[in-house]
Amino acid sequence: MNRMRFAFALAALLFWAPAGAQTAAAQRSSLPPRELAPAQLLAELRKGGYILYFRHTATDFSKNDEGMKSFEDCANQRNLIDKGRAEARGAGVAIRRLGIPVERVLASPFCRTVETAQLLFGRAEKMQEVRGGPAAPAGSERYAALRKILATPVRPGTNLAVVSHGNPFYSVAGPPYLAEGEAAVIRPLGADFEIIARIPVDRWDALASAARN
């Protein structure tokens, strides 16, 4: 009898759960549904029409952003370490060597994301929308602008780079988190988007080698 009462109470709780809680329970996954062969992935990236979403490269986790007075106040933020700078430079060299075209480079305005973008591509267009707004009021969605960016088609012949953080990506694309420096290759669909590949920061050179085999 107690088991029956428990089951009834659990069913009632699930039925009356807020819509947001039900959505979270059915959260999407950011893992690609199938793995593309390296040659196919490289051909798609060279063809263009994709978004490369990078999480910033390696940082000093002993620091945080609590004391920052502005986005330009790098001294009071969690910043890249030398390993992260080397990772970004290396990935940028590999991407250029692979012949992957990138036109615009959007970056969260934090120092670690701007520096990553500049080391990867030599430029950065600071944009608050790619990191999400402040805590959203009831009825609004903090990452709506980022969702729109990731869903908006990119013209053939080039790709869009977005350099941001782990939490915004997790919130719009689902688990698992991107590692520092990892990139997600995103196909915009107009009303939505899909992940077609994830590339760790140290695998860009390997992509070319695998594609030749």
Short mmCIF file of C-alpha atoms in Angstrom, two decimals, residues 81-209:
data_model
loop_
_atom_site.label_atom_id
_atom_site.label_comp_id
_atom_site.label_asym_id
_atom_site.label_seq_id
_atom_site.Cartn_x
_atom_site.Cartn_y
_atom_site.Cartn_z
CA ILE A 81 47.80 30.61 -18.90
CA ASP A 82 50.82 30.04 -21.16
CA LYS A 83 49.51 26.58 -22.05
CA GLY A 84 46.25 28.13 -23.23
CA ARG A 85 48.07 30.73 -25.33
CA ALA A 86 50.18 28.02 -26.97
CA GLU A 87 47.04 25.93 -27.61
CA ALA A 88 45.26 28.82 -29.32
CA ARG A 89 48.27 29.75 -31.46
CA GLY A 90 48.76 26.11 -32.51
CA ALA A 91 45.11 25.61 -33.40
CA GLY A 92 45.06 28.86 -35.37
CA VAL A 93 48.11 27.83 -37.42
CA ALA A 94 46.52 24.44 -38.14
CA ILE A 95 43.18 25.95 -39.19
CA ARG A 96 44.91 28.28 -41.65
CA ARG A 97 47.06 25.42 -42.96
CA LEU A 98 43.92 23.32 -43.50
CA GLY A 99 42.41 26.06 -45.65
CA ILE A 100 39.28 26.48 -43.52
CA PRO A 101 37.79 29.91 -44.35
CA VAL A 102 36.60 32.08 -41.43
CA GLU A 103 35.14 35.53 -41.99
CA ARG A 104 33.69 36.98 -38.78
CA VAL A 105 35.06 36.12 -35.33
CA LEU A 106 32.63 36.87 -32.50
CA ALA A 107 34.00 36.80 -28.96
CA SER A 108 32.57 37.10 -25.49
CA PRO A 109 34.00 40.35 -24.08
CA PHE A 110 35.94 38.67 -21.25
CA CYS A 111 39.73 38.91 -21.54
CA ARG A 112 40.25 35.13 -21.84
CA THR A 113 37.82 34.79 -24.76
CA VAL A 114 39.05 37.87 -26.61
CA GLU A 115 42.66 36.74 -26.24
CA THR A 116 41.78 33.23 -27.44
CA ALA A 117 40.03 34.67 -30.51
CA GLN A 118 42.94 36.95 -31.33
CA LEU A 119 45.47 34.13 -31.00
CA LEU A 120 43.32 31.81 -33.12
CA PHE A 121 42.34 34.22 -35.89
CA GLY A 122 44.16 37.52 -35.35
CA ARG A 123 40.94 39.40 -34.64
CA ALA A 124 37.91 39.51 -32.35
CA GLU A 125 34.54 41.26 -32.55
CA LYS A 126 33.38 41.62 -28.96
CA MET A 127 29.73 40.63 -28.54
CA GLN A 128 27.83 40.24 -25.28
CA GLU A 129 25.21 38.04 -26.95
CA VAL A 130 27.56 35.07 -27.41
CA ARG A 131 27.98 34.68 -23.64
CA GLY A 132 24.33 35.28 -22.72
CA GLY A 133 22.76 38.13 -20.84
CA PRO A 134 22.56 38.63 -17.08
CA ALA A 135 20.25 36.47 -14.99
CA ALA A 136 17.02 36.55 -16.98
CA PRO A 137 13.70 37.73 -15.49
CA ALA A 138 10.81 35.29 -15.31
CA GLY A 139 9.41 34.43 -18.71
CA SER A 140 12.58 35.32 -20.64
CA GLU A 141 15.46 33.19 -21.82
CA ARG A 142 19.02 34.18 -20.99
CA TYR A 143 20.58 32.57 -24.05
CA ALA A 144 17.96 33.50 -26.68
CA ALA A 145 20.41 35.72 -28.58
CA LEU A 146 23.04 32.97 -28.67
CA ARG A 147 20.47 30.45 -29.88
CA LYS A 148 19.56 32.84 -32.70
CA ILE A 149 23.23 33.28 -33.70
CA LEU A 150 23.77 29.52 -33.81
CA ALA A 151 20.60 28.97 -35.87
CA THR A 152 21.20 31.75 -38.43
CA PRO A 153 22.55 30.38 -41.73
CA VAL A 154 26.12 31.26 -42.72
CA ARG A 155 26.77 31.92 -46.40
CA PRO A 156 28.64 29.25 -48.35
CA GLY A 157 32.33 29.82 -48.87
CA THR A 158 33.05 30.92 -45.32
CA ASN A 159 32.42 29.99 -41.69
CA LEU A 160 31.57 31.98 -38.58
CA ALA A 161 33.76 31.59 -35.48
CA VAL A 162 32.33 32.14 -32.00
CA VAL A 163 34.72 32.17 -29.03
CA SER A 164 32.87 31.99 -25.73
CA HIS A 165 32.48 29.88 -22.58
CA GLY A 166 31.43 26.41 -21.50
CA ASN A 167 28.21 27.31 -19.70
CA PRO A 168 26.44 29.11 -22.59
CA PHE A 169 27.17 26.21 -24.94
CA TYR A 170 26.00 23.64 -22.40
CA SER A 171 22.82 25.63 -21.82
CA VAL A 172 21.80 25.80 -25.48
CA ALA A 173 23.29 22.56 -26.86
CA GLY A 174 23.19 20.19 -23.88
CA PRO A 175 25.80 17.97 -22.23
CA PRO A 176 28.62 17.13 -22.18
CA TYR A 177 30.57 20.33 -21.58
CA LEU A 178 33.17 21.48 -24.07
CA ALA A 179 36.69 21.14 -22.71
CA GLU A 180 38.81 24.27 -22.66
CA GLY A 181 39.87 24.98 -26.24
CA GLU A 182 37.48 22.41 -27.73
CA ALA A 183 35.38 23.47 -30.72
CA ALA A 184 31.91 22.35 -31.78
CA VAL A 185 31.11 22.40 -35.49
CA ILE A 186 27.53 23.62 -35.83
CA ARG A 187 25.21 23.49 -38.83
CA PRO A 188 22.63 26.33 -38.61
CA LEU A 189 19.13 25.24 -39.60
CA GLY A 190 17.24 28.54 -39.51
CA ALA A 191 14.94 27.75 -36.60
CA ASP A 192 17.44 25.50 -34.83
CA PHE A 193 20.95 24.07 -35.18
CA GLU A 194 22.73 20.73 -35.02
CA ILE A 195 26.18 19.65 -33.89
CA ILE A 196 28.04 17.72 -36.59
CA ALA A 197 31.44 17.36 -34.87
CA ARG A 198 33.50 18.26 -31.81
CA ILE A 199 37.22 18.93 -32.20
CA PRO A 200 39.57 19.01 -29.17
CA VAL A 201 42.10 21.82 -29.28
CA ASP A 202 45.01 19.45 -29.99
CA ARG A 203 43.30 17.56 -32.84
CA TRP A 204 43.33 20.11 -35.67
CA ASP A 205 46.64 18.86 -37.08
CA ALA A 206 45.46 15.28 -36.69
CA LEU A 207 42.38 16.13 -38.79
CA ALA A 208 44.59 16.78 -41.81
CA SER A 209 46.66 13.64 -41.26
#
